[in-house]
């Protein structure tokens, strides 16, 4: 069935790119219903947008037709995705606070579909703690951000805040709608993410600093490339990525069982920070015995990555992570051999670095080379890693045919 989106154009100079975005979407046979905010209307011609999209543009929630037909509800019910491009700092702030005082913000509050947000604003507005806080909250609420680029802005200043180009926005939309070219269509992927919690008693547990951001980003990027993804996630504060089957687990043993169930798979990425040890948990809360701290004997947990790497249903490509506080590249290379996986993504976690952050700096270690990658966002890193996986699987398939 033909797919369609609701496009919200808000008050940023980047709104002048909206006609081009609509043109490209229509060329791909994606239906576009447009809402323009009062600010957005200062930059675009409603007539032009109506002509390009083939639908009436919605601007006023209280217009007689709009009100009678409850369009602020119907937009998300009758289209497959909501895209805000450009998203001004003001509209982002309204979204975060659930303000619903016009057609765009009311539609966003009534939204029951996935939400893509392409911010566009002056650099200082973008890096302002208020905007960064709001964007972080939007992501927590389940929105996906199409990161703005760096460049010369309309105000003459140079920096971050330029709306992503229409081509990049269309690519994201196609990935979410599943209408684009999907390099991993037909491929099954298993991803582990987040920490594990090992109970000590009903109150306490052994945990680690993993946030799950990197593993979840990899699951999302694999799904965007068309893979059928099972994400086995330890306890995290992150929303489930859209289009991914998520199995929530707590302990290493539960993670192993969920992974076992997800096999066979073509790709496995073990990004979870699995607890290496557990104790036999006490059914009762352990009480303080004056002056005598309890002693625990630790039992080693199963190694999930090694288990998958040596499995009779071993995936074609098994990728592990190595969190190291020494020479990450050297220790990662040793870990690759020792675990029997194909690639290791090594990072330096000295002083708790990387854990919980939005950026990551890694060294990719394969049997052939050691590649240090520059620092980048965990989302970008996930996309680049998936590109590598696609190239690897293609090469393997063509070698197999030769
Ligand atoms: N891993 C796993 N199961 C475990 C421990 C680790 O699957 N019980 C996986 C992690 O998901 C990661 C890789 O093994 O992909 C390396 O994890 P890391 O914590 O860096 O190493 P460990 O194997 O725990 O070894 P050490 O702590 O001694 O460095």
Short mmCIF file of C-alpha atoms and ligand atoms in Angstrom, two decimals:
data_model
loop_
_atom_site.label_atom_id
_atom_site.label_comp_id
_atom_site.label_asym_id
_atom_site.label_seq_id
_atom_site.Cartn_x
_atom_site.Cartn_y
_atom_site.Cartn_z
CA UNK A 1 0.00 0.00 0.00
CA UNK A 2 1.22 3.51 -0.77
CA UNK A 3 2.76 5.21 2.25
CA UNK A 4 2.18 8.78 3.32
CA UNK A 5 3.57 11.18 5.89
CA UNK A 6 2.47 14.29 7.72
CA UNK A 7 5.11 17.00 7.24
CA UNK A 8 5.16 19.85 9.76
CA UNK A 9 6.97 22.95 8.54
CA UNK A 10 7.81 25.37 11.35
CA UNK A 11 9.33 28.84 11.57
CA UNK A 12 12.91 28.60 10.45
CA UNK A 13 14.54 29.94 7.31
CA UNK A 14 15.19 26.29 6.38
CA UNK A 15 11.46 26.13 5.61
CA UNK A 16 12.46 27.33 2.14
CA UNK A 17 13.76 23.75 1.59
CA UNK A 18 10.27 22.31 2.23
CA UNK A 19 9.14 22.48 -1.43
CA UNK A 20 12.25 20.53 -2.50
CA UNK A 21 11.65 17.95 0.23
CA UNK A 22 8.03 17.52 -0.89
CA UNK A 23 9.12 17.25 -4.53
CA UNK A 24 11.59 14.46 -3.69
CA UNK A 25 9.05 12.58 -1.57
CA UNK A 26 6.40 12.78 -4.28
CA UNK A 27 8.94 11.52 -6.83
CA UNK A 28 9.22 8.43 -4.64
CA UNK A 29 5.42 8.09 -4.57
CA UNK A 30 5.23 8.94 -0.85
CA UNK A 31 2.08 10.94 -0.05
CA UNK A 32 2.70 14.21 1.82
CA UNK A 33 0.15 16.07 3.96
CA UNK A 34 1.53 19.37 5.17
CA UNK A 35 0.93 21.48 8.27
CA UNK A 36 2.59 24.89 8.27
CA UNK A 37 2.91 26.82 11.54
CA UNK A 38 2.37 30.58 11.70
CA UNK A 39 6.16 31.00 11.75
CA UNK A 40 6.63 28.59 8.86
CA UNK A 41 4.09 30.51 6.77
CA UNK A 42 6.46 33.51 6.82
CA UNK A 43 8.94 31.55 4.71
CA UNK A 44 6.92 29.40 2.30
CA UNK A 45 4.19 29.85 -0.25
CA UNK A 46 1.17 27.83 0.86
CA UNK A 47 -0.03 27.78 -2.75
CA UNK A 48 3.24 26.22 -3.93
CA UNK A 49 3.10 23.59 -1.17
CA UNK A 50 -0.50 22.79 -2.00
CA UNK A 51 0.40 22.36 -5.65
CA UNK A 52 3.42 20.15 -4.92
CA UNK A 53 1.76 17.95 -2.31
CA UNK A 54 -1.61 17.75 -4.03
CA UNK A 55 -3.38 18.38 -0.71
CA UNK A 56 -4.78 21.36 1.13
CA UNK A 57 -2.19 22.80 3.55
CA UNK A 58 -3.32 22.93 7.15
CA UNK A 59 -2.49 26.07 9.12
CA UNK A 60 -5.34 26.80 11.50
CA UNK A 61 -6.69 24.32 14.04
CA UNK A 62 -9.81 26.45 14.41
CA UNK A 63 -10.62 26.70 10.70
CA UNK A 64 -14.20 25.35 10.33
CA UNK A 65 -13.27 22.23 8.30
CA UNK A 66 -10.24 21.40 10.38
CA UNK A 67 -12.17 21.65 13.60
CA UNK A 68 -15.21 19.71 12.43
CA UNK A 69 -13.10 16.86 11.05
CA UNK A 70 -10.64 16.84 14.00
CA UNK A 71 -7.61 17.01 11.78
CA UNK A 72 -5.21 17.39 14.69
CA UNK A 73 -6.11 13.76 15.54
CA UNK A 74 -6.53 12.46 12.01
CA UNK A 75 -3.13 13.48 10.68
CA UNK A 76 -1.29 10.81 12.65
CA UNK A 77 -4.08 8.24 12.36
CA UNK A 78 -4.27 8.51 8.58
CA UNK A 79 -0.61 8.84 7.68
CA UNK A 80 2.30 6.52 8.49
CA UNK A 81 4.80 8.93 10.01
CA UNK A 82 5.11 12.49 11.33
CA UNK A 83 8.13 14.50 10.17
CA UNK A 84 8.98 17.94 11.53
CA UNK A 85 11.28 19.65 9.01
CA UNK A 86 12.42 22.22 9.78
CA UNK A 87 11.90 21.97 13.54
CA UNK A 88 12.46 25.39 15.11
CA UNK A 89 13.81 25.73 18.68
CA UNK A 90 10.38 27.04 19.67
CA UNK A 91 8.42 24.09 18.30
CA UNK A 92 10.90 21.62 19.87
CA UNK A 93 10.37 23.31 23.25
CA UNK A 94 6.59 23.11 22.81
CA UNK A 95 6.77 19.42 21.93
CA UNK A 96 8.78 18.66 25.04
CA UNK A 97 6.26 20.38 27.27
CA UNK A 98 3.15 19.02 25.59
CA UNK A 99 1.91 22.47 24.60
CA UNK A 100 -0.90 22.16 22.05
CA UNK A 101 -1.97 25.65 21.04
CA UNK A 102 -1.98 25.32 17.25
CA UNK A 103 -2.45 22.68 14.56
CA UNK A 104 1.21 21.56 14.54
CA UNK A 105 1.66 21.23 18.30
CA UNK A 106 -1.80 19.66 18.85
CA UNK A 107 -1.07 17.10 16.09
CA UNK A 108 2.25 16.30 17.74
CA UNK A 109 0.59 15.78 21.11
CA UNK A 110 -2.08 13.53 19.56
CA UNK A 111 0.55 11.60 17.58
CA UNK A 112 0.43 7.81 17.72
CA UNK A 113 3.04 7.24 14.99
CA UNK A 114 6.79 7.44 14.86
CA UNK A 115 8.24 10.96 14.90
CA UNK A 116 11.24 12.27 12.94
CA UNK A 117 12.56 15.72 13.84
CA UNK A 118 14.99 17.73 11.68
CA UNK A 119 16.08 20.76 13.74
CA UNK A 120 17.19 23.98 12.05
CA UNK A 121 18.36 27.11 13.83
CA UNK A 122 21.26 29.43 14.61
CA UNK A 123 24.25 27.70 16.23
CA UNK A 124 23.90 29.45 19.59
CA UNK A 125 20.22 28.51 19.70
CA UNK A 126 21.14 24.90 18.86
CA UNK A 127 23.91 24.56 21.43
CA UNK A 128 22.00 26.45 24.12
CA UNK A 129 21.52 24.16 27.12
CA UNK A 130 17.73 24.66 26.88
CA UNK A 131 17.62 23.32 23.32
CA UNK A 132 20.05 20.49 24.08
CA UNK A 133 17.99 19.53 27.12
CA UNK A 134 14.82 19.61 25.04
CA UNK A 135 16.33 17.52 22.26
CA UNK A 136 17.57 14.93 24.78
CA UNK A 137 14.06 14.77 26.23
CA UNK A 138 12.50 14.38 22.78
CA UNK A 139 14.77 11.40 22.14
CA UNK A 140 13.77 9.93 25.51
CA UNK A 141 10.14 10.40 24.49
CA UNK A 142 10.83 8.25 21.42
CA UNK A 143 11.51 10.80 18.64
CA UNK A 144 14.34 10.31 16.23
CA UNK A 145 16.48 13.36 15.48
CA UNK A 146 17.86 13.98 12.00
CA UNK A 147 20.98 15.78 13.15
CA UNK A 148 21.58 19.27 11.75
CA UNK A 149 24.78 19.81 9.81
CA UNK A 150 27.60 22.29 10.24
CA UNK A 151 28.02 25.12 7.75
CA UNK A 152 27.30 28.71 6.86
CA UNK A 153 23.92 29.61 8.34
CA UNK A 154 21.40 32.06 6.94
CA UNK A 155 22.39 34.56 9.65
CA UNK A 156 25.97 34.59 8.32
CA UNK A 157 27.42 32.71 11.29
CA UNK A 158 29.17 29.40 10.74
CA UNK A 159 28.41 26.41 12.94
CA UNK A 160 25.99 23.61 13.70
CA UNK A 161 22.30 24.18 13.16
CA UNK A 162 21.84 23.84 9.40
CA UNK A 163 18.91 21.58 8.64
CA UNK A 164 19.91 18.23 7.11
CA UNK A 165 19.62 18.26 3.31
CA UNK A 166 16.32 17.05 1.79
CA UNK A 167 18.10 13.94 0.37
CA UNK A 168 19.20 12.90 3.87
CA UNK A 169 15.72 13.52 5.28
CA UNK A 170 14.12 11.50 2.48
CA UNK A 171 16.58 8.65 3.17
CA UNK A 172 15.56 8.59 6.86
CA UNK A 173 11.86 8.71 5.95
CA UNK A 174 12.30 5.82 3.53
CA UNK A 175 14.17 3.82 6.14
CA UNK A 176 11.34 4.26 8.66
CA UNK A 177 8.60 3.59 6.10
CA UNK A 178 10.53 0.64 4.66
CA UNK A 179 10.10 2.00 1.14
CA UNK A 180 13.74 2.64 0.25
CA UNK A 181 16.41 0.30 -1.02
CA UNK A 182 17.06 -1.97 1.91
CA UNK A 183 20.48 -3.56 1.73
CA UNK A 184 19.79 -5.97 4.61
CA UNK A 185 16.33 -7.11 3.58
CA UNK A 186 15.99 -10.81 4.42
CA UNK A 187 18.86 -10.67 6.94
CA UNK A 188 18.27 -11.60 10.58
CA UNK A 189 20.30 -9.77 13.22
CA UNK A 190 20.71 -10.25 16.94
CA UNK A 191 21.96 -7.37 19.10
CA UNK A 192 22.67 -7.36 22.83
CA UNK A 193 22.65 -4.03 24.63
CA UNK A 194 22.80 -2.40 28.04
CA UNK A 195 24.02 -3.67 31.39
CA UNK A 196 22.93 -6.74 33.32
CA UNK A 197 21.79 -6.71 36.93
CA UNK A 198 22.66 -9.63 39.18
CA UNK A 199 20.61 -9.71 42.37
CA UNK A 200 22.36 -9.92 45.74
CA UNK A 201 19.12 -9.87 47.67
CA UNK A 202 15.65 -8.38 46.96
CA UNK A 203 17.08 -4.87 47.39
CA UNK A 204 20.62 -4.89 46.03
CA UNK A 205 22.25 -5.93 42.81
CA UNK A 206 25.58 -5.96 40.93
CA UNK A 207 25.44 -3.68 37.86
CA UNK A 208 27.67 -1.58 35.62
CA UNK A 209 27.66 1.83 33.94
CA UNK A 210 26.39 0.79 30.48
CA UNK A 211 23.50 2.96 29.22
CA UNK A 212 22.66 0.81 26.19
CA UNK A 213 22.88 3.83 23.86
CA UNK A 214 25.39 2.23 21.49
CA UNK A 215 23.68 -1.17 21.30
CA UNK A 216 20.26 0.38 20.78
CA UNK A 217 21.66 2.66 18.04
CA UNK A 218 23.10 -0.40 16.27
CA UNK A 219 19.76 -2.21 16.46
CA UNK A 220 18.05 0.88 15.03
CA UNK A 221 20.61 1.23 12.20
CA UNK A 222 20.31 -2.48 11.29
CA UNK A 223 16.51 -2.18 11.18
CA UNK A 224 16.79 0.98 9.05
CA UNK A 225 18.85 -1.05 6.55
CA UNK A 226 16.04 -3.60 6.36
CA UNK A 227 17.29 -6.31 8.76
CA UNK A 228 14.86 -8.22 10.97
CA UNK A 229 16.33 -7.33 14.34
CA UNK A 230 16.00 -8.92 17.77
CA UNK A 231 17.40 -6.64 20.46
CA UNK A 232 18.12 -8.37 23.77
CA UNK A 233 18.36 -5.52 26.23
CA UNK A 234 19.41 -5.38 29.84
CA UNK A 235 17.76 -2.77 32.11
CA UNK A 236 18.12 0.68 30.48
CA UNK A 237 16.19 3.94 30.53
CA UNK A 238 15.94 3.96 26.73
CA UNK A 239 12.73 3.63 24.70
CA UNK A 240 12.42 0.51 22.52
CA UNK A 241 13.64 1.32 19.00
CA UNK A 242 10.82 1.32 16.44
CA UNK A 243 10.62 -1.67 14.11
CA UNK A 244 12.79 -3.86 16.35
CA UNK A 245 11.68 -6.88 18.38
CA UNK A 246 12.92 -6.15 21.90
CA UNK A 247 13.42 -8.82 24.58
CA UNK A 248 13.89 -7.27 28.00
CA UNK A 249 16.13 -9.21 30.36
CA UNK A 250 17.80 -8.55 33.69
CA UNK A 251 20.57 -11.10 34.30
CA UNK A 252 23.33 -12.58 32.15
CA UNK A 253 21.62 -15.99 32.27
CA UNK A 254 18.38 -14.45 30.96
CA UNK A 255 20.33 -12.63 28.25
CA UNK A 256 21.95 -15.88 27.16
CA UNK A 257 18.58 -17.67 27.04
CA UNK A 258 17.02 -14.86 24.97
CA UNK A 259 20.00 -14.92 22.55
CA UNK A 260 19.75 -18.68 22.20
CA UNK A 261 16.08 -18.28 21.24
CA UNK A 262 16.94 -15.60 18.66
CA UNK A 263 19.30 -17.94 16.77
CA UNK A 264 19.75 -18.70 13.93
CA UNK A 265 20.73 -15.21 12.80
CA UNK A 266 22.99 -13.90 10.05
CA UNK A 267 24.60 -11.19 12.18
CA UNK A 268 25.18 -10.99 15.93
CA UNK A 269 26.41 -7.83 17.65
CA UNK A 270 27.20 -8.23 21.34
CA UNK A 271 27.27 -4.65 22.59
CA UNK A 272 25.95 -5.45 26.07
CA UNK A 273 28.15 -4.96 29.12
CA UNK A 274 27.38 -8.34 30.57
CA UNK A 275 28.18 -8.76 34.25
CA UNK A 276 31.05 -11.21 34.54
CA UNK A 277 30.00 -12.53 37.93
CA UNK A 278 26.94 -13.18 40.02
CA UNK A 279 26.29 -14.30 43.55
CA UNK A 280 23.69 -16.75 44.74
CA UNK A 281 21.01 -14.24 45.73
CA UNK A 282 19.54 -14.28 49.21
CA UNK A 283 15.73 -14.55 49.27
CA UNK A 284 15.63 -12.23 52.30
CA UNK A 285 17.18 -8.79 52.61
CA UNK A 286 20.65 -9.24 54.10
CA UNK A 287 20.67 -7.46 57.46
CA UNK A 288 23.64 -5.56 58.80
CA UNK A 289 25.48 -7.65 61.38
CA UNK A 290 27.26 -5.17 63.63
CA UNK A 291 30.90 -4.80 62.68
CA UNK A 292 30.85 -7.76 60.29
CA UNK A 293 30.46 -7.10 56.57
CA UNK A 294 28.97 -10.01 54.61
CA UNK A 295 31.22 -12.01 52.34
CA UNK A 296 30.10 -13.14 48.92
CA UNK A 297 31.56 -15.78 46.72
CA UNK A 298 31.27 -14.80 43.08
CA UNK A 299 30.32 -17.28 40.39
CA UNK A 300 31.34 -16.63 36.78
CA UNK A 301 28.53 -15.83 34.34
CA UNK A 302 28.26 -17.49 30.93
CA UNK A 303 30.14 -15.65 28.20
CA UNK A 304 27.43 -14.89 25.64
CA UNK A 305 29.76 -13.64 22.90
CA UNK A 306 31.93 -16.76 23.13
CA UNK A 307 28.83 -18.94 23.22
CA UNK A 308 27.48 -17.35 20.01
CA UNK A 309 30.92 -17.42 18.31
CA UNK A 310 31.28 -21.16 18.87
CA UNK A 311 27.61 -22.06 18.35
CA UNK A 312 26.59 -24.68 15.82
CA UNK A 313 24.21 -22.05 14.44
CA UNK A 314 27.01 -19.44 14.43
CA UNK A 315 25.97 -16.28 12.55
CA UNK A 316 28.01 -15.42 9.44
CA UNK A 317 29.26 -12.28 11.16
CA UNK A 318 29.79 -12.06 14.92
CA UNK A 319 30.84 -8.72 16.39
CA UNK A 320 31.93 -8.15 19.96
CA UNK A 321 32.84 -5.07 21.94
CA UNK A 322 35.84 -4.62 24.17
CA UNK A 323 35.65 -2.14 27.01
CA UNK A 324 39.25 -1.59 28.07
CA UNK A 325 41.13 0.72 30.37
CA UNK A 326 44.57 -0.03 28.92
CA UNK A 327 45.72 -0.23 25.30
CA UNK A 328 42.25 -0.76 23.81
CA UNK A 329 43.51 -1.73 20.32
CA UNK A 330 45.98 -4.35 21.59
CA UNK A 331 43.67 -5.79 24.24
CA UNK A 332 40.78 -5.75 21.75
CA UNK A 333 42.81 -7.75 19.21
CA UNK A 334 43.59 -10.35 21.88
CA UNK A 335 39.93 -10.44 22.90
CA UNK A 336 38.86 -11.02 19.27
CA UNK A 337 40.99 -14.17 19.06
CA UNK A 338 40.12 -15.36 22.51
CA UNK A 339 36.33 -15.00 22.01
CA UNK A 340 36.33 -16.38 18.45
CA UNK A 341 34.32 -13.48 17.00
CA UNK A 342 34.99 -11.84 13.62
CA UNK A 343 35.28 -8.20 14.64
CA UNK A 344 35.88 -6.35 17.86
CA UNK A 345 34.78 -2.79 18.46
CA UNK A 346 37.28 -1.64 21.09
CA UNK A 347 36.87 1.43 23.24
CA UNK A 348 38.80 3.01 26.01
CA UNK A 349 36.59 3.31 29.08
CA UNK A 350 39.21 4.69 31.49
CA UNK A 351 37.55 6.83 34.19
CA UNK A 352 34.12 5.56 33.11
CA UNK A 353 34.50 7.45 29.80
CA UNK A 354 32.09 6.52 26.95
CA UNK A 355 29.48 4.97 29.27
CA UNK A 356 26.27 6.99 29.07
CA UNK A 357 27.76 9.56 26.66
CA UNK A 358 26.27 10.41 23.28
CA UNK A 359 29.60 10.14 21.47
CA UNK A 360 31.99 7.27 21.11
CA UNK A 361 35.52 6.74 19.86
CA UNK A 362 36.43 3.23 18.83
CA UNK A 363 38.99 1.08 17.08
CA UNK A 364 37.53 -1.53 14.76
CA UNK A 365 39.57 -4.72 14.79
CA UNK A 366 39.06 -7.40 12.14
CA UNK A 367 41.25 -10.37 11.18
CA UNK A 368 42.90 -8.17 8.55
CA UNK A 369 43.21 -4.72 10.05
CA UNK A 370 42.99 -2.36 12.99
CA UNK A 371 41.11 0.82 12.12
CA UNK A 372 40.96 3.73 14.58
CA UNK A 373 37.77 5.73 13.93
CA UNK A 374 37.37 9.42 14.80
CA UNK A 375 35.05 10.45 17.64
CA UNK A 376 31.44 10.59 16.45
CA UNK A 377 27.92 10.27 17.77
CA UNK A 378 26.83 6.76 18.75
CA UNK A 379 24.10 7.01 16.07
CA UNK A 380 26.62 7.86 13.35
CA UNK A 381 28.95 5.12 14.56
CA UNK A 382 26.11 2.60 14.36
CA UNK A 383 25.32 3.67 10.79
CA UNK A 384 28.98 3.39 9.75
CA UNK A 385 29.30 0.00 11.39
CA UNK A 386 26.20 -1.23 9.56
CA UNK A 387 27.67 0.03 6.26
CA UNK A 388 30.76 -2.09 7.00
CA UNK A 389 28.56 -5.10 7.75
CA UNK A 390 26.72 -4.66 4.44
CA UNK A 391 30.02 -4.46 2.51
CA UNK A 392 31.36 -7.53 4.37
CA UNK A 393 28.27 -9.66 3.70
CA UNK A 394 28.28 -8.62 0.02
CA UNK A 395 31.94 -9.59 -0.32
CA UNK A 396 31.34 -12.90 1.42
CA UNK A 397 28.43 -13.64 -0.91
CA UNK A 398 30.44 -12.81 -4.03
CA UNK A 399 33.49 -14.79 -2.80
CA UNK A 400 31.13 -17.69 -2.20
CA UNK A 401 29.91 -17.51 -5.80
CA UNK A 402 33.42 -17.27 -7.28
N1 LIG B 1 30.47 -10.55 26.87
C1 LIG B 1 29.47 -11.50 26.86
N2 LIG B 1 29.22 -12.21 28.00
C2 LIG B 1 29.95 -12.01 29.12
C3 LIG B 1 30.96 -11.03 29.13
C4 LIG B 1 31.19 -10.31 27.99
O1 LIG B 1 28.81 -11.69 25.83
N3 LIG B 1 29.68 -12.72 30.19
C5 LIG B 1 30.74 -9.83 25.62
C6 LIG B 1 30.41 -8.36 25.64
O2 LIG B 1 29.10 -8.16 25.16
C7 LIG B 1 31.44 -7.82 24.68
C8 LIG B 1 32.63 -8.72 24.84
O3 LIG B 1 32.12 -9.92 25.41
O4 LIG B 1 31.02 -7.94 23.34
C9 LIG B 1 33.73 -8.21 25.71
O5 LIG B 1 33.23 -7.73 26.93
P1 LIG B 1 34.23 -7.08 27.98
O6 LIG B 1 33.43 -6.69 29.17
O7 LIG B 1 35.08 -6.05 27.30
O8 LIG B 1 35.20 -8.26 28.29
P2 LIG B 1 35.08 -9.53 29.19
O9 LIG B 1 34.83 -10.71 28.32
O10 LIG B 1 34.10 -9.31 30.28
O11 LIG B 1 36.57 -9.66 29.75
P3 LIG B 1 37.31 -8.66 30.76
O12 LIG B 1 36.25 -8.07 31.66
O13 LIG B 1 38.24 -9.57 31.46
O14 LIG B 1 38.01 -7.63 29.93
#
